[in-house]
CSV table of C-alpha atoms in Angstrom, one decimal:
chain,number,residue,atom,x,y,z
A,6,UNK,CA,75.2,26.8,13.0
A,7,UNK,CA,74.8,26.2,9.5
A,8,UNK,CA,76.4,23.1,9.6
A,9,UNK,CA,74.1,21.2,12.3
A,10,UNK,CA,70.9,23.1,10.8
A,11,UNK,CA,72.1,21.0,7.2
A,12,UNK,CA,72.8,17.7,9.1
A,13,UNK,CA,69.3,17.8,11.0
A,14,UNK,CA,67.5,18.4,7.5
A,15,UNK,CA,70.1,15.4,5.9
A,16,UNK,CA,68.8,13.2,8.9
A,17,UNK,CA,64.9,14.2,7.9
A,18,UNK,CA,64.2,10.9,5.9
A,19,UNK,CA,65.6,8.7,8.5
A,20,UNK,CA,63.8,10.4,11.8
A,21,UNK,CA,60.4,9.9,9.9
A,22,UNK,CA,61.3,6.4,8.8
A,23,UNK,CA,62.0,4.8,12.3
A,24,UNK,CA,59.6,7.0,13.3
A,25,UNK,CA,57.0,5.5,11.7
A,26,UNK,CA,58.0,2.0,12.3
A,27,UNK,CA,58.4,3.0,16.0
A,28,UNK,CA,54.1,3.5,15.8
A,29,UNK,CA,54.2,0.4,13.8
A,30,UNK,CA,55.3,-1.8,16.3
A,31,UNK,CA,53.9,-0.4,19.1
A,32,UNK,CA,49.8,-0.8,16.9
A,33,UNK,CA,51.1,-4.5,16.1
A,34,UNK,CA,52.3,-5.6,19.9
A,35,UNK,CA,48.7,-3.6,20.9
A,36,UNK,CA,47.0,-5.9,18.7
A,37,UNK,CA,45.8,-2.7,16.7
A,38,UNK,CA,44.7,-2.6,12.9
A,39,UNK,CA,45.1,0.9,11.3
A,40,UNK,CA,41.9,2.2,12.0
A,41,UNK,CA,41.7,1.2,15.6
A,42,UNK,CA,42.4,4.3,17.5
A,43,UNK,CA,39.9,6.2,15.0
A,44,UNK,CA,37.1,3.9,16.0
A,45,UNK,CA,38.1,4.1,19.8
A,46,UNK,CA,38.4,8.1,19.3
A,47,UNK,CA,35.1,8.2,17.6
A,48,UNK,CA,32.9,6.1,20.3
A,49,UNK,CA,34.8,7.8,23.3
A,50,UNK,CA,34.2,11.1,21.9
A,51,UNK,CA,37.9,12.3,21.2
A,52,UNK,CA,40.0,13.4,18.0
A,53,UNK,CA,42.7,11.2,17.0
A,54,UNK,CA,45.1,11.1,13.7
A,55,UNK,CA,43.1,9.6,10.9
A,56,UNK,CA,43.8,6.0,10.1
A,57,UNK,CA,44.8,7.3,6.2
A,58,UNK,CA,47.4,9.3,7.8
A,59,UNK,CA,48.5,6.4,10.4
A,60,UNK,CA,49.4,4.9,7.5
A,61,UNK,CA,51.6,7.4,5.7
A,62,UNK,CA,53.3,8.4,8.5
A,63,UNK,CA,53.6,4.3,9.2
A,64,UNK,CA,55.3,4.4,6.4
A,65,UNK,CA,57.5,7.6,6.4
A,66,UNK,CA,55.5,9.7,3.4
A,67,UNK,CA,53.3,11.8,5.7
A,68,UNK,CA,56.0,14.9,5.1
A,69,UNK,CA,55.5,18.0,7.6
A,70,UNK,CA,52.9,16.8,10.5
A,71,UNK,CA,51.1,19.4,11.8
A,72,UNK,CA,51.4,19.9,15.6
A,73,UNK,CA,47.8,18.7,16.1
A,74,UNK,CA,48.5,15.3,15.0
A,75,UNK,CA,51.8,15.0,17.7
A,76,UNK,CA,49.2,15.9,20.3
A,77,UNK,CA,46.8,13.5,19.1
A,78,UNK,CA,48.9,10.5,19.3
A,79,UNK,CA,49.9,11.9,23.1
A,80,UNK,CA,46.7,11.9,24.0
A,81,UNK,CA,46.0,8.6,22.8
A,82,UNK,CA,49.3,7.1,24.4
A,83,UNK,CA,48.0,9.2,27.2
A,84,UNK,CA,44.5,7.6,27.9
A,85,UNK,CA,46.3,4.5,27.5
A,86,UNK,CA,49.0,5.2,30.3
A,87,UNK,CA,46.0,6.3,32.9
A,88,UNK,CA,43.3,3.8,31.7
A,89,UNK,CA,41.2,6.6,30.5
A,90,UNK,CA,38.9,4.4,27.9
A,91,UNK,CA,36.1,7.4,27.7
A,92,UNK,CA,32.4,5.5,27.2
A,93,UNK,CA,32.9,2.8,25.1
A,94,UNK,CA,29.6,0.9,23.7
A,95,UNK,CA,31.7,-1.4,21.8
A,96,UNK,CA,32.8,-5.2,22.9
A,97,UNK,CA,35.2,-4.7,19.5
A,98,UNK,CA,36.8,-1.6,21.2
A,99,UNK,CA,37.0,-2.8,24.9
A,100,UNK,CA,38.7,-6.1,23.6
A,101,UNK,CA,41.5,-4.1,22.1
A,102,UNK,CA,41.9,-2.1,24.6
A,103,UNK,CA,42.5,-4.8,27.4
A,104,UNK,CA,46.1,-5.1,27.4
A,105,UNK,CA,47.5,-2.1,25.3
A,106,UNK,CA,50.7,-0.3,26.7
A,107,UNK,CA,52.0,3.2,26.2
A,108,UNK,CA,55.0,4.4,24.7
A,109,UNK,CA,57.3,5.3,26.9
A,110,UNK,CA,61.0,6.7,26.9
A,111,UNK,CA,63.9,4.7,27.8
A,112,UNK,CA,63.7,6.7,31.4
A,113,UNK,CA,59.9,5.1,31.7
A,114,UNK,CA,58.3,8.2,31.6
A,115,UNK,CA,55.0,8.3,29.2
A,116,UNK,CA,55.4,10.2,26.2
A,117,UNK,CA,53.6,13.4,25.2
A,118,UNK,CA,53.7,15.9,22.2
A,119,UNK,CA,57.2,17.2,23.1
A,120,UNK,CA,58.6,13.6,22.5
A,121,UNK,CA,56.4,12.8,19.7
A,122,UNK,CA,57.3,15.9,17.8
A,123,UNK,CA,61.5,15.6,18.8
A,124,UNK,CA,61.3,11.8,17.7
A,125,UNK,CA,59.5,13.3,14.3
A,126,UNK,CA,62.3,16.3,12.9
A,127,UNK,CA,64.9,13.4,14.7
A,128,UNK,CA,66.1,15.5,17.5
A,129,UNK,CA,65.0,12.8,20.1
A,130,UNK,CA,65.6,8.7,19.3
A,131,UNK,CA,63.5,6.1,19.4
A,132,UNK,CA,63.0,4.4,22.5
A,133,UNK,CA,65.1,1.8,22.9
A,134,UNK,CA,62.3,-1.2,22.6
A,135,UNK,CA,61.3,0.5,19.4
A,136,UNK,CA,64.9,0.9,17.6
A,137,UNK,CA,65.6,-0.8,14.4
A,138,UNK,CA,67.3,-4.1,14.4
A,139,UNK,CA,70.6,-5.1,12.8
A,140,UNK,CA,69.2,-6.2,9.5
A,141,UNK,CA,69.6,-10.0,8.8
A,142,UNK,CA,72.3,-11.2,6.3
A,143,UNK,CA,70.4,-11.7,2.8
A,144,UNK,CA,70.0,-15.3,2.0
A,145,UNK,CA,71.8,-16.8,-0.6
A,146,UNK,CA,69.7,-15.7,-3.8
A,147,UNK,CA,69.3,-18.6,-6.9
A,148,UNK,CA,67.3,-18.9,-9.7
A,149,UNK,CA,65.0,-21.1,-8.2
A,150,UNK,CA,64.8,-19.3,-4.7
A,151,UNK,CA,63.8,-16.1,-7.2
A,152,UNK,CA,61.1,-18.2,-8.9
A,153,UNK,CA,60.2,-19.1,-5.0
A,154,UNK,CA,59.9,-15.9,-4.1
A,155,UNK,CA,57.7,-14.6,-7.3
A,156,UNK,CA,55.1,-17.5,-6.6
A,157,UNK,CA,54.9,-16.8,-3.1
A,158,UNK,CA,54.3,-12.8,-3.3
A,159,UNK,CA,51.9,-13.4,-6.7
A,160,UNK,CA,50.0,-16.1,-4.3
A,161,UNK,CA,49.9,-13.6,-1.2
A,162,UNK,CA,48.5,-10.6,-3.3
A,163,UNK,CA,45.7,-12.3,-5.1
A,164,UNK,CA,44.6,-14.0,-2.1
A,165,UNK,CA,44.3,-10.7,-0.3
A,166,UNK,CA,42.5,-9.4,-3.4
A,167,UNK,CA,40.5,-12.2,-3.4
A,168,UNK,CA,39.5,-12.6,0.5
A,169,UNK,CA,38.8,-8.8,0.3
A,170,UNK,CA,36.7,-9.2,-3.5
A,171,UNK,CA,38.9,-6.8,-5.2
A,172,UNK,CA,39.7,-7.4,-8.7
A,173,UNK,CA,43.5,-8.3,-9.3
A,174,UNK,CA,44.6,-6.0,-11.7
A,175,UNK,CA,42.5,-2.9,-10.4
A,176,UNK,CA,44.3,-3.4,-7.5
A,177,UNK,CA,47.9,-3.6,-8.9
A,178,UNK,CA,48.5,-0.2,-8.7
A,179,UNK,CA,47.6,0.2,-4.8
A,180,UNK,CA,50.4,-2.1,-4.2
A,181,UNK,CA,53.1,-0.6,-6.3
A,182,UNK,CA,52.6,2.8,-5.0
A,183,UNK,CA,53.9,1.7,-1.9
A,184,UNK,CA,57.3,0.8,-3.7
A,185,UNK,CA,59.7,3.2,-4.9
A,186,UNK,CA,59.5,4.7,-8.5
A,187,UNK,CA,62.2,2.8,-10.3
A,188,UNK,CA,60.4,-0.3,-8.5
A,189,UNK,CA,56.9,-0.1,-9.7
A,190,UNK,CA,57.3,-1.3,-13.3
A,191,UNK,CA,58.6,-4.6,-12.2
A,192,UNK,CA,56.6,-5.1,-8.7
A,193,UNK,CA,53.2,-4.8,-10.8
A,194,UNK,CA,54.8,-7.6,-13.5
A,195,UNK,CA,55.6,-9.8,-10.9
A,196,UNK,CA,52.6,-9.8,-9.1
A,197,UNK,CA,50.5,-9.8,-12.3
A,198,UNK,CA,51.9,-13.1,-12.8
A,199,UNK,CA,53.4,-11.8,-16.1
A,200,UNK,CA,57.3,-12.8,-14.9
A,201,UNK,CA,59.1,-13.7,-12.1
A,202,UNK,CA,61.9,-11.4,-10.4
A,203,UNK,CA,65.6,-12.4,-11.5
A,204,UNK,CA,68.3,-13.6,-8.9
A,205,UNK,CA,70.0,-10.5,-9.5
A,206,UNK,CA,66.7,-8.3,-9.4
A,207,UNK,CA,66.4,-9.6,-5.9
A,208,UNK,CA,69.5,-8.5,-4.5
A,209,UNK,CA,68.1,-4.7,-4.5
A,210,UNK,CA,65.2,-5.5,-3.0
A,211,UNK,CA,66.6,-6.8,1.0
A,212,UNK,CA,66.4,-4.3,3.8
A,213,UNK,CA,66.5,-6.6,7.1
A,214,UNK,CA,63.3,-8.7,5.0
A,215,UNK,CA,61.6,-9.1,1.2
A,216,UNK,CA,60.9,-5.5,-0.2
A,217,UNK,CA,57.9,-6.8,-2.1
A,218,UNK,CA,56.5,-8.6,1.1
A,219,UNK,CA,56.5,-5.3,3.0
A,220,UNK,CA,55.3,-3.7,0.1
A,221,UNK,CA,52.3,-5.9,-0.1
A,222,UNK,CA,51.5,-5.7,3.9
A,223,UNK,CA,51.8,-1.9,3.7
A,224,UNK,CA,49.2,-2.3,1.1
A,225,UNK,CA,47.1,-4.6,2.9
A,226,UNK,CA,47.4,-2.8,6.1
A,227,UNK,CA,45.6,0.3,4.3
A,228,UNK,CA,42.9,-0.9,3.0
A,229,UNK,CA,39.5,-0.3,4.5
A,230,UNK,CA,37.7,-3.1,6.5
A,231,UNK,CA,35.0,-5.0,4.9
A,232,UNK,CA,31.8,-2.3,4.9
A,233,UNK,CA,34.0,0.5,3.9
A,234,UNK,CA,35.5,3.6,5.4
A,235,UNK,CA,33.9,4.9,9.0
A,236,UNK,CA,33.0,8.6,7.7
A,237,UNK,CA,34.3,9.4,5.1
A,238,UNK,CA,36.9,11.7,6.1
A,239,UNK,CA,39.7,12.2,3.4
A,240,UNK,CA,43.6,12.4,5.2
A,241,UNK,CA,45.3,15.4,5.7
A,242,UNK,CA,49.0,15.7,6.5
């Protein structure tokens, strides 16, 4: 017993990781930005998991969810299933809302808070449509493919900063909390324009895509829309 009991909390990191991704993907194919589902609980009259904690648990650092938030996100995948909109006011809302689909489990069935919450501590998979692909080889990295690379991730952040009026190096540090530790030092240089990443720098930083580019569409991705927050409401794990 003690055996498996060690192996499910080894397996911990992983579960909330592909996790994560899993409600990812299914908010990208829905056409969904992070604070979608807030807005739509919010006008239909209905709790949902706030769009700061969508995007920690997006990303695998929400830690312990409660149980609330597992039925939260059944309900939403719920109203989805059975067309249950609530009274929307909204053209914003009903447009995203037109051709959303459920999750469901590789047996079709609709998934409520059981499956949400065995898919969380990783004692239930991913459905299959959901599972991580085989990462792609790394290309071959060069000095000037490095250089490439730097330009292209320095030009992505500050036109984000820019389109969005934030001030470059304010904002530096939003990005490069989205990167490990041992990371940060040398994500904030890059984009800072300060240096470019090395050939060999770059050969750390390949998971499937560009470590940096995720980095800086995680930090996009969580950044309130243009007006602000929608009430102010802090996240809670």
């Amino acid at each position: 017993m003690a055996s498996m009991f060690q192996a499910y909390v080894d397996s911990q990191a992983a579960a909330r990781e592909d996790f994560g991704r899993m409600l990812r993907l299914w908010r990208e194919r829905n056409g969904w930005t992070q604070y979608t589902a807030e807005r739509w609980g919010r006008e239909a009259g209905f709790r949902t998991v706030s769009s700061g904690n969508i995007s920690m648990v997006e990303q695998g650092k929400a830690g312990d969810l409660r149980a609330q938030a597992h039925f939260q996100l059944a309900d939403v995948n719920r109203r989805i299933a059975e067309k249950d909109w609530g009274a929307l006011k909204s053209q914003e809302i009903r447009q995203a809302l037109a051709e959303v689909t459920p999750i469901r489990g590789d047996d079709g069935q609709v998934w409520g808070p059981t499956e949400f919450w065995s898919c969380y501590v990783g004692l239930l998979p991913v459905p299959e449509a959901f599972r991580r692909p085989v990462n792609e080889p790394m290309p071959e990295v060069s000095g000037d493919l490095a250089a490439e690379l730097s330009a292209q991730w320095q030009q992505q952040f500050t036109q984000e900063a820019s389109r969005r009026g934030l001030d470059p190096i304010e904002t530096l540090q939003g990005v490069a909390r989205q990167a490990p530790a041992a990371q940060r030092k040398s994500l904030r240089a890059v984009l800072a324009s300060f240096r470019d990443y090395e050939a060999g720098e770059l050969t750390e930083l390949w998971a499937g895509e560009w470590l940096p580019e995720r980095w800086i569409r995680l930090w996009s991705e969580g950044l309130e829309p243009a007006g602000g927050g929608e009430d102010g409401e802090k996240p809670v794990p």
